[in-house]
Amino acid sequence: MITNKEKAYRYIQQKFFKEQKLDQNNGVNTEEVANYLQTKRPNASAMLNQLVKEKLLTKTKTRPVKYRLSDQVTHDAFDQLIGSKGSLADAVKQAKAAILYPSGMLPLQIIAEPGSGSTYFSKAIIEYAKDKNVLPRKASYHEINCIITPDINKALFGSNSGDSFLTRYQNSVIMINHYEKLTSAQVYQINHLIDQTSNLKHNLVLFSTTLENKDLIRTSIKIVLPNLNDRPLSEKLGIIQNLFDKQAKSAKKAIVVSSQILLGLAIHEYKQGFKELEKVIVFASAKAYLRSLDDLQEQEFIMKSDFPNNFIFEKTLNIEQSQKVKALLQNHENYVFEGNKSNALADYNEKYEQKLYQSISQNYQNLAQEGLEPRVIKKSVFERIESLYNKYGFHINEALRHQENEYLTELGKLVSTDLIKMTRNFLNHASAQLNREFDQNIFYGLCLHLNSIIKLNSKSEHTLNQKEIASLKIEYPQELALTRKFVSQLKEKFHYTFSENETMVLLTFLVESRTKEGKPVILFAMHGNGAAHYISEVTNALNHAHNSYAYDMQLDKNLNVVFKELKKLIFKINQGAGVIVIYDMGSFKEIFERIIDETQIPIRLLNIPITLIGLEISRKALLNTNIDDVYHNVISNMETYNHSQFNNKQNMIITLCHTGEGGAIQLRDYINQYSRLGWLVKPMSISNREKLAKNVQEWRKTYNIKEFIGTYNPNLFGIPFIPIAKIFENSHDNLDRILNFLPIETTTTVYDQVYNYYEKELKYVQVSLLKQTMPQVLDQLTEQYHLSEDIQIGLFTHIVGILESGLSGEPRQNIKLSATILNSLKIDFKFIEHALRPVEKAFNFLFNDSDIYTIIAIIKKL
C-alpha cells in the first residue's frame, strides 16, 4: 500500500500541477501536510525532511518553511498515473517523444484491451502537451468514434479533398477511436493522409485500437498499455486505494477495508479491466453505505459478502508473493480510506457517484419513515443502488442506446416479444453464471434461430455428429446444464420439444470463442502416484510461472479411463497454442496420438523414459553386485529405452499454396534438389481444407508427416509448420537443418536465395526482369494489405509459378467465379491488376481473373 510519505509527496505534486496552470509555485508548509494526512506535526515534518534528503523536495529558509518539488526531478502530468515509473514507464517515454518531436507533434496510437486505462492515459498525454506549450491550453477536443459515428467517411475525410479531419481541426486534439472498424480503403486513405501531411497544424492526433489491429494505421509511435491483470501487485493496490478513496469522498464517510479483502481485489482476474474493478468497488461501497445507515455507523465496513461469488479471498501464495504482500500491506489488518486523496485524472466520474450516495440516503430515509422492516428496506434500496449505478456510473452513449432500440424494434417484426425477453434473460443469466460477456450478435442470432425452429417449424440445417456432441458434453458441462434448463422453459412456454441435436446446437451459442491466441503449456504425464505433480510444482515454482500441469497414471487404471481423463485435461489446459507433453513410458504415446486425431489440438510429444530406465537399473542391480557393470550396461543401451519415439514409416513433407500448383510445386522441386534427407514431398492445395484434411489423415497411416511448409499454418492434427520465408531466407546448405527444426545462422537475404534458385530452374521467365519488376509489385501489395514476410514470399513464388506455367504454353487455370464473388472483391481486383502491370509489360503476359483471384486468396487467406 502507499505509505504516508508517498501520500505527502503526491499531495505536493497535485498542488504543483494546479498552481503550474496559474504560473504559481507557492509550495506547502508542515501544518498543511499534517492536516492532509491527519497525523501529528512532528511526524509530517520528519516525512517532509526525508523527502528533502532524497532530493525529491526542496525547502525554503523562510518562516514558516515551505516545501516545493525539487528542480532535480522532472515533474509532469504523467506523474499522476499509477505505474508511470513502473509498468507504464515505456509508454510514458514514447508519449513524451511524440509530443516533443522537434518538427512538431507526431500522431500516435494507444493500443490496449478494453479496461486497460487508455482513457486516463490519453488525458495525461493531452495535459502534458498543454503543459509543454506545444498544444494551446484551451485546445478543443474532437472525437471520431468509428463504431457509432453515422457518416464515418464524411467525419474523416469531409465532403471534398481539402476537408479532412487534419485540415478541419486546427490547434486541437483529435481522437479516432476503434479504427479497426474502418474499411481497408478508409485505412489506406488515413495512412496516405498522414504520409502526405508534413505539418499536423499543431494538432495532437491520437488513434486507439486493440493489440491485434495495431499495424493497420502506420504511425511511428505505437504505445501498448498493459492489461490491468498484468500490472504489478503494488500498482493494483494503489489503484484500488484510489477507488476506495474516491468512494469515501463521494459518500462523505470513511471506508474500512481488511488487508485480506484488498489482497483478494488485487489478485482477482478482471476480464473488463478497470471498468469491472471500479464497478465491483462501487457496488461493495454502496452496500456498506446502506449498512452504515441502518446501523447508525459513522464508518462503512466492507465485508466479503459485498463482492460477487467468484472472488477468492483466501488464495495460497508462494514464499516470494507472501513477502511482497507483507511489505506492501505492512502487516496492517485493516485500512481506513477517508476520501482525502486528490487525483484530478481519476475524478471525472465523481459527480455521478455523489448523486448515487445522495439518492441511496434519500431513498432509505423515505422508506424508513413509512415504517418498513429493515430487511425490506435493504432489499428495496439495493435494487435502487443497481438502477442508480446503471444511471450514473457507466453511461451508455445515446447513439448506441437509440441504435439498440431500433434494432430491437426491427427484431420485434420477426420475433415475438416473449421469445426476445426469454432469450435476453437466458443470456443474462448465463453471463452471470459463466462470468462471460455475450455480444449482441449472439443475442440476435439466437433469437432468430429459436424463432425459425419454434414459430416457423424450420428444422436446423446444421447437425452435429455423435463425436461432436460427446465432445461438447465433456468440454462444456456448465453450459449444457444452463441450456437444458432454458430448453425446459421454452417447452413449457411454447409447447415445443427440442431434439438432442437441437439442444446441442443451442449449446454452441454459449461456447466461448477460442480464437484468441495463447501460449503453449506443458503437461507432465507419468506412471505412479504423485511424480508428475511434484515435477510440475517444482517447475512452476522455479520458473515463477503457472504454465505447467500434471497427470499421474495409477498403475492399475483402465486405459480407456486414462484416455477420457487426459482428453478432458487437454481441453481444460490448452490456451489455444497447444500442449507439449513430457511422458515417461510408451503407453502414453498411443493415447495422445488418439487425442490429437480426435481434437486436432497441437500436441507435441517428448519421451523422457526415466521410469523405464529406473526399472532397468533396478532389475540389473538385483542380478549384479558390480555397480560399474550395471551403470555401463545401461549407458550403452540408452537409445533402446527411447525406441517408442521412432517408427519405420517414411518421412513426408507437405508443401502448400492456394491451388496446390505454382509455389507448392516449385517448393517441392527446391526441397528435392537441395535436401539430402530423402523425404517424400507432396504439393497440396490449402483452399480445399476438407480435402487436405482427408488426404493428410490417409497419408498419416503410411507416412510420418514431418511438417507443412507454406504461407500460413493450416493447423491440422498438430503437425508442425515452417513458414515458406524461412526456407528461402537461408542458404540451401542449411535446408536440412531447417526441416529438422535445428538452429541456423545466416547473413543472406531472402530474395537473394530465391533469385539464385530461379537462375538455375526457370526456363521461360527471365530472372533479370523479375528483379526489375517484382520488388515494386510486392511493395505496393505489402503497403495496401500489410503483408507479413511469409505471405510476401508465398506471393512471390506463386506469381512466378503463374508466369513460368503461362509462358511455357501450358493450359491456364480457369476458376469459375460467380458475379457475387467478383462484386465483393471488385476493389481488390482493380488494385492488383494495377500493381501487376509492370510485370505484364516486361514479360508481354496478361494475368487472367483466375490468376488474380488466387493472389487475392493468398493475401486474404480465403
PDB file of C-alpha atoms in Angstrom, residues 649-816:
ATOM      1  CA  LYS A 649       7.345 -45.042 -41.638  1.00  0.00           C
ATOM      2  CA  GLN A 650       8.849 -42.972 -44.443  1.00  0.00           C
ATOM      3  CA  ASN A 651       9.029 -39.239 -43.653  1.00  0.00           C
ATOM      4  CA  MET A 652       6.878 -36.836 -45.661  1.00  0.00           C
ATOM      5  CA  ILE A 653       6.725 -33.043 -46.105  1.00  0.00           C
ATOM      6  CA  ILE A 654       3.599 -31.289 -47.429  1.00  0.00           C
ATOM      7  CA  THR A 655       4.112 -28.009 -49.316  1.00  0.00           C
ATOM      8  CA  LEU A 656       1.088 -25.750 -49.584  1.00  0.00           C
ATOM      9  CA  CYS A 657      -0.263 -22.982 -51.777  1.00  0.00           C
ATOM     10  CA  HIS A 658      -3.788 -21.952 -52.671  1.00  0.00           C
ATOM     11  CA  THR A 659      -4.141 -24.186 -55.731  1.00  0.00           C
ATOM     12  CA  GLY A 660      -1.546 -26.871 -54.982  1.00  0.00           C
ATOM     13  CA  GLU A 661       0.343 -25.744 -58.063  1.00  0.00           C
ATOM     14  CA  GLY A 662       2.763 -22.914 -58.713  1.00  0.00           C
ATOM     15  CA  GLY A 663       4.504 -22.119 -55.448  1.00  0.00           C
ATOM     16  CA  ALA A 664       3.869 -25.534 -53.867  1.00  0.00           C
ATOM     17  CA  ILE A 665       5.389 -27.409 -56.813  1.00  0.00           C
ATOM     18  CA  GLN A 666       8.330 -25.013 -57.034  1.00  0.00           C
ATOM     19  CA  LEU A 667       8.939 -25.510 -53.330  1.00  0.00           C
ATOM     20  CA  ARG A 668       8.764 -29.297 -53.726  1.00  0.00           C
ATOM     21  CA  ASP A 669      11.332 -29.180 -56.532  1.00  0.00           C
ATOM     22  CA  TYR A 670      13.597 -26.931 -54.438  1.00  0.00           C
ATOM     23  CA  ILE A 671      13.500 -29.361 -51.498  1.00  0.00           C
ATOM     24  CA  ASN A 672      14.040 -32.383 -53.735  1.00  0.00           C
ATOM     25  CA  GLN A 673      17.072 -30.720 -55.314  1.00  0.00           C
ATOM     26  CA  TYR A 674      18.856 -29.473 -52.191  1.00  0.00           C
ATOM     27  CA  SER A 675      17.725 -31.711 -49.327  1.00  0.00           C
ATOM     28  CA  ARG A 676      19.814 -34.771 -48.523  1.00  0.00           C
ATOM     29  CA  LEU A 677      17.229 -36.260 -46.184  1.00  0.00           C
ATOM     30  CA  GLY A 678      15.400 -38.249 -48.855  1.00  0.00           C
ATOM     31  CA  TRP A 679      11.957 -37.333 -47.512  1.00  0.00           C
ATOM     32  CA  LEU A 680       8.893 -37.552 -49.755  1.00  0.00           C
ATOM     33  CA  VAL A 681       7.453 -34.100 -50.656  1.00  0.00           C
ATOM     34  CA  LYS A 682       3.785 -33.656 -51.620  1.00  0.00           C
ATOM     35  CA  PRO A 683       2.415 -30.344 -53.014  1.00  0.00           C
ATOM     36  CA  MET A 684      -1.168 -29.683 -51.902  1.00  0.00           C
ATOM     37  CA  SER A 685      -3.878 -27.025 -52.130  1.00  0.00           C
ATOM     38  CA  ILE A 686      -4.797 -25.171 -48.946  1.00  0.00           C
ATOM     39  CA  SER A 687      -8.038 -23.758 -50.388  1.00  0.00           C
ATOM     40  CA  ASN A 688      -9.946 -27.045 -50.039  1.00  0.00           C
ATOM     41  CA  ARG A 689      -9.342 -27.623 -46.330  1.00  0.00           C
ATOM     42  CA  GLU A 690     -11.673 -30.638 -46.165  1.00  0.00           C
ATOM     43  CA  LYS A 691      -9.825 -32.460 -48.946  1.00  0.00           C
ATOM     44  CA  LEU A 692      -6.459 -31.523 -47.437  1.00  0.00           C
ATOM     45  CA  ALA A 693      -7.503 -32.892 -44.032  1.00  0.00           C
ATOM     46  CA  LYS A 694      -8.824 -36.103 -45.589  1.00  0.00           C
ATOM     47  CA  ASN A 695      -5.614 -36.697 -47.567  1.00  0.00           C
ATOM     48  CA  VAL A 696      -3.434 -35.957 -44.540  1.00  0.00           C
ATOM     49  CA  GLN A 697      -5.426 -38.431 -42.442  1.00  0.00           C
ATOM     50  CA  GLU A 698      -4.862 -41.150 -45.038  1.00  0.00           C
ATOM     51  CA  TRP A 699      -1.175 -40.370 -45.504  1.00  0.00           C
ATOM     52  CA  ARG A 700      -0.552 -40.490 -41.769  1.00  0.00           C
ATOM     53  CA  LYS A 701      -1.364 -44.199 -41.833  1.00  0.00           C
ATOM     54  CA  THR A 702       1.569 -44.814 -44.188  1.00  0.00           C
ATOM     55  CA  TYR A 703       3.915 -41.867 -43.719  1.00  0.00           C
ATOM     56  CA  ASN A 704       5.403 -39.918 -40.837  1.00  0.00           C
ATOM     57  CA  ILE A 705       4.362 -36.373 -41.755  1.00  0.00           C
ATOM     58  CA  LYS A 706       7.124 -34.104 -40.503  1.00  0.00           C
ATOM     59  CA  GLU A 707       5.708 -30.652 -41.310  1.00  0.00           C
ATOM     60  CA  PHE A 708       3.675 -28.321 -43.508  1.00  0.00           C
ATOM     61  CA  ILE A 709       5.514 -25.614 -45.448  1.00  0.00           C
ATOM     62  CA  GLY A 710       3.574 -22.680 -46.887  1.00  0.00           C
ATOM     63  CA  THR A 711       2.367 -19.113 -46.460  1.00  0.00           C
ATOM     64  CA  TYR A 712       0.232 -19.789 -43.388  1.00  0.00           C
ATOM     65  CA  ASN A 713      -0.383 -22.617 -40.947  1.00  0.00           C
ATOM     66  CA  PRO A 714      -3.419 -24.859 -41.661  1.00  0.00           C
ATOM     67  CA  ASN A 715      -3.355 -26.078 -38.025  1.00  0.00           C
ATOM     68  CA  LEU A 716      -4.185 -29.715 -38.775  1.00  0.00           C
ATOM     69  CA  PHE A 717      -3.588 -32.719 -36.488  1.00  0.00           C
ATOM     70  CA  GLY A 718      -0.857 -30.990 -34.501  1.00  0.00           C
ATOM     71  CA  ILE A 719       1.562 -31.214 -37.457  1.00  0.00           C
ATOM     72  CA  PRO A 720       4.381 -28.620 -37.169  1.00  0.00           C
ATOM     73  CA  PHE A 721       4.554 -25.710 -39.618  1.00  0.00           C
ATOM     74  CA  ILE A 722       7.512 -23.983 -41.300  1.00  0.00           C
ATOM     75  CA  PRO A 723       6.895 -20.591 -42.986  1.00  0.00           C
ATOM     76  CA  ILE A 724       7.998 -20.518 -46.612  1.00  0.00           C
ATOM     77  CA  ALA A 725      10.109 -17.434 -45.855  1.00  0.00           C
ATOM     78  CA  LYS A 726      12.334 -19.472 -43.572  1.00  0.00           C
ATOM     79  CA  ILE A 727      13.180 -21.826 -46.438  1.00  0.00           C
ATOM     80  CA  PHE A 728      14.352 -19.061 -48.756  1.00  0.00           C
ATOM     81  CA  GLU A 729      15.842 -16.608 -46.286  1.00  0.00           C
ATOM     82  CA  ASN A 730      18.646 -19.077 -45.600  1.00  0.00           C
ATOM     83  CA  SER A 731      21.222 -20.789 -47.759  1.00  0.00           C
ATOM     84  CA  HIS A 732      20.145 -24.118 -49.270  1.00  0.00           C
ATOM     85  CA  ASP A 733      23.131 -25.583 -47.414  1.00  0.00           C
ATOM     86  CA  ASN A 734      21.055 -25.113 -44.238  1.00  0.00           C
ATOM     87  CA  LEU A 735      17.847 -26.564 -45.688  1.00  0.00           C
ATOM     88  CA  ASP A 736      18.044 -29.874 -43.823  1.00  0.00           C
ATOM     89  CA  ARG A 737      18.652 -28.091 -40.510  1.00  0.00           C
ATOM     90  CA  ILE A 738      15.511 -26.014 -41.128  1.00  0.00           C
ATOM     91  CA  LEU A 739      13.482 -29.109 -41.996  1.00  0.00           C
ATOM     92  CA  ASN A 740      14.631 -30.683 -38.732  1.00  0.00           C
ATOM     93  CA  PHE A 741      13.872 -27.504 -36.713  1.00  0.00           C
ATOM     94  CA  LEU A 742      17.543 -27.057 -35.833  1.00  0.00           C
ATOM     95  CA  PRO A 743      19.041 -23.578 -35.201  1.00  0.00           C
ATOM     96  CA  ILE A 744      20.989 -21.881 -38.004  1.00  0.00           C
ATOM     97  CA  GLU A 745      22.855 -18.668 -38.549  1.00  0.00           C
ATOM     98  CA  THR A 746      22.557 -16.768 -41.779  1.00  0.00           C
ATOM     99  CA  THR A 747      23.516 -13.434 -43.285  1.00  0.00           C
ATOM    100  CA  THR A 748      21.932 -13.830 -46.735  1.00  0.00           C
ATOM    101  CA  THR A 749      18.674 -12.149 -47.665  1.00  0.00           C
ATOM    102  CA  VAL A 750      15.510 -13.947 -48.569  1.00  0.00           C
ATOM    103  CA  TYR A 751      15.185 -12.726 -52.153  1.00  0.00           C
ATOM    104  CA  ASP A 752      18.837 -13.400 -52.988  1.00  0.00           C
ATOM    105  CA  GLN A 753      18.208 -17.066 -52.235  1.00  0.00           C
ATOM    106  CA  VAL A 754      15.022 -17.082 -54.324  1.00  0.00           C
ATOM    107  CA  TYR A 755      16.702 -15.399 -57.309  1.00  0.00           C
ATOM    108  CA  ASN A 756      19.724 -17.728 -57.096  1.00  0.00           C
ATOM    109  CA  TYR A 757      17.420 -20.728 -57.157  1.00  0.00           C
ATOM    110  CA  TYR A 758      15.351 -19.385 -60.063  1.00  0.00           C
ATOM    111  CA  GLU A 759      18.501 -18.656 -62.134  1.00  0.00           C
ATOM    112  CA  LYS A 760      19.030 -22.414 -62.431  1.00  0.00           C
ATOM    113  CA  GLU A 761      15.435 -23.634 -62.511  1.00  0.00           C
ATOM    114  CA  LEU A 762      13.308 -21.257 -64.609  1.00  0.00           C
ATOM    115  CA  LYS A 763      13.184 -21.941 -68.347  1.00  0.00           C
ATOM    116  CA  TYR A 764      10.789 -19.284 -69.621  1.00  0.00           C
ATOM    117  CA  VAL A 765      10.963 -16.482 -67.040  1.00  0.00           C
ATOM    118  CA  GLN A 766      13.987 -14.160 -67.115  1.00  0.00           C
ATOM    119  CA  VAL A 767      15.247 -13.579 -63.561  1.00  0.00           C
ATOM    120  CA  SER A 768      16.718 -10.195 -64.555  1.00  0.00           C
ATOM    121  CA  LEU A 769      13.206  -8.973 -65.423  1.00  0.00           C
ATOM    122  CA  LEU A 770      11.881 -10.350 -62.116  1.00  0.00           C
ATOM    123  CA  LYS A 771      14.483  -8.279 -60.246  1.00  0.00           C
ATOM    124  CA  GLN A 772      13.343  -5.156 -62.134  1.00  0.00           C
ATOM    125  CA  THR A 773       9.597  -5.587 -61.609  1.00  0.00           C
ATOM    126  CA  MET A 774       8.731  -7.770 -58.614  1.00  0.00           C
ATOM    127  CA  PRO A 775      10.092  -5.541 -55.792  1.00  0.00           C
ATOM    128  CA  GLN A 776       7.782  -2.733 -56.947  1.00  0.00           C
ATOM    129  CA  VAL A 777       4.806  -5.115 -57.129  1.00  0.00           C
ATOM    130  CA  LEU A 778       5.434  -6.560 -53.655  1.00  0.00           C
ATOM    131  CA  ASP A 779       5.962  -3.100 -52.143  1.00  0.00           C
ATOM    132  CA  GLN A 780       2.543  -1.982 -53.402  1.00  0.00           C
ATOM    133  CA  LEU A 781       0.797  -5.138 -52.211  1.00  0.00           C
ATOM    134  CA  THR A 782       2.527  -5.005 -48.812  1.00  0.00           C
ATOM    135  CA  GLU A 783       1.620  -1.352 -48.311  1.00  0.00           C
ATOM    136  CA  GLN A 784      -2.002  -1.935 -49.229  1.00  0.00           C
ATOM    137  CA  TYR A 785      -2.562  -5.217 -47.355  1.00  0.00           C
ATOM    138  CA  HIS A 786       0.086  -5.081 -44.570  1.00  0.00           C
ATOM    139  CA  LEU A 787       1.560  -8.432 -45.609  1.00  0.00           C
ATOM    140  CA  SER A 788       3.838 -10.490 -43.384  1.00  0.00           C
ATOM    141  CA  GLU A 789       7.159 -11.690 -44.781  1.00  0.00           C
ATOM    142  CA  ASP A 790       5.778 -15.222 -45.123  1.00  0.00           C
ATOM    143  CA  ILE A 791       2.858 -14.022 -47.261  1.00  0.00           C
ATOM    144  CA  GLN A 792       5.218 -11.875 -49.368  1.00  0.00           C
ATOM    145  CA  ILE A 793       7.426 -14.865 -50.196  1.00  0.00           C
ATOM    146  CA  GLY A 794       4.380 -17.016 -50.855  1.00  0.00           C
ATOM    147  CA  LEU A 795       3.000 -14.415 -53.284  1.00  0.00           C
ATOM    148  CA  PHE A 796       6.355 -14.048 -54.994  1.00  0.00           C
ATOM    149  CA  THR A 797       6.715 -17.768 -55.704  1.00  0.00           C
ATOM    150  CA  HIS A 798       3.045 -18.046 -56.697  1.00  0.00           C
ATOM    151  CA  ILE A 799       3.250 -15.206 -59.239  1.00  0.00           C
ATOM    152  CA  VAL A 800       6.486 -16.635 -60.677  1.00  0.00           C
ATOM    153  CA  GLY A 801       4.762 -20.016 -60.908  1.00  0.00           C
ATOM    154  CA  ILE A 802       1.902 -18.469 -62.911  1.00  0.00           C
ATOM    155  CA  LEU A 803       4.399 -16.755 -65.249  1.00  0.00           C
ATOM    156  CA  GLU A 804       6.503 -19.886 -65.816  1.00  0.00           C
ATOM    157  CA  SER A 805       3.432 -22.020 -66.476  1.00  0.00           C
ATOM    158  CA  GLY A 806       1.762 -19.454 -68.731  1.00  0.00           C
ATOM    159  CA  LEU A 807       4.849 -18.634 -70.794  1.00  0.00           C
ATOM    160  CA  SER A 808       5.553 -22.338 -71.307  1.00  0.00           C
ATOM    161  CA  GLY A 809       2.255 -22.689 -73.160  1.00  0.00           C
ATOM    162  CA  GLU A 810       0.619 -24.948 -70.585  1.00  0.00           C
ATOM    163  CA  PRO A 811      -3.205 -24.676 -70.270  1.00  0.00           C
ATOM    164  CA  ARG A 812      -4.154 -21.796 -67.969  1.00  0.00           C
ATOM    165  CA  GLN A 813      -6.284 -22.409 -64.876  1.00  0.00           C
ATOM    166  CA  ASN A 814      -9.904 -21.347 -65.197  1.00  0.00           C
ATOM    167  CA  ILE A 815     -11.720 -20.906 -61.888  1.00  0.00           C
ATOM    168  CA  LYS A 816     -15.451 -20.232 -62.247  1.00  0.00           C
TER     169      LYS A 816
END
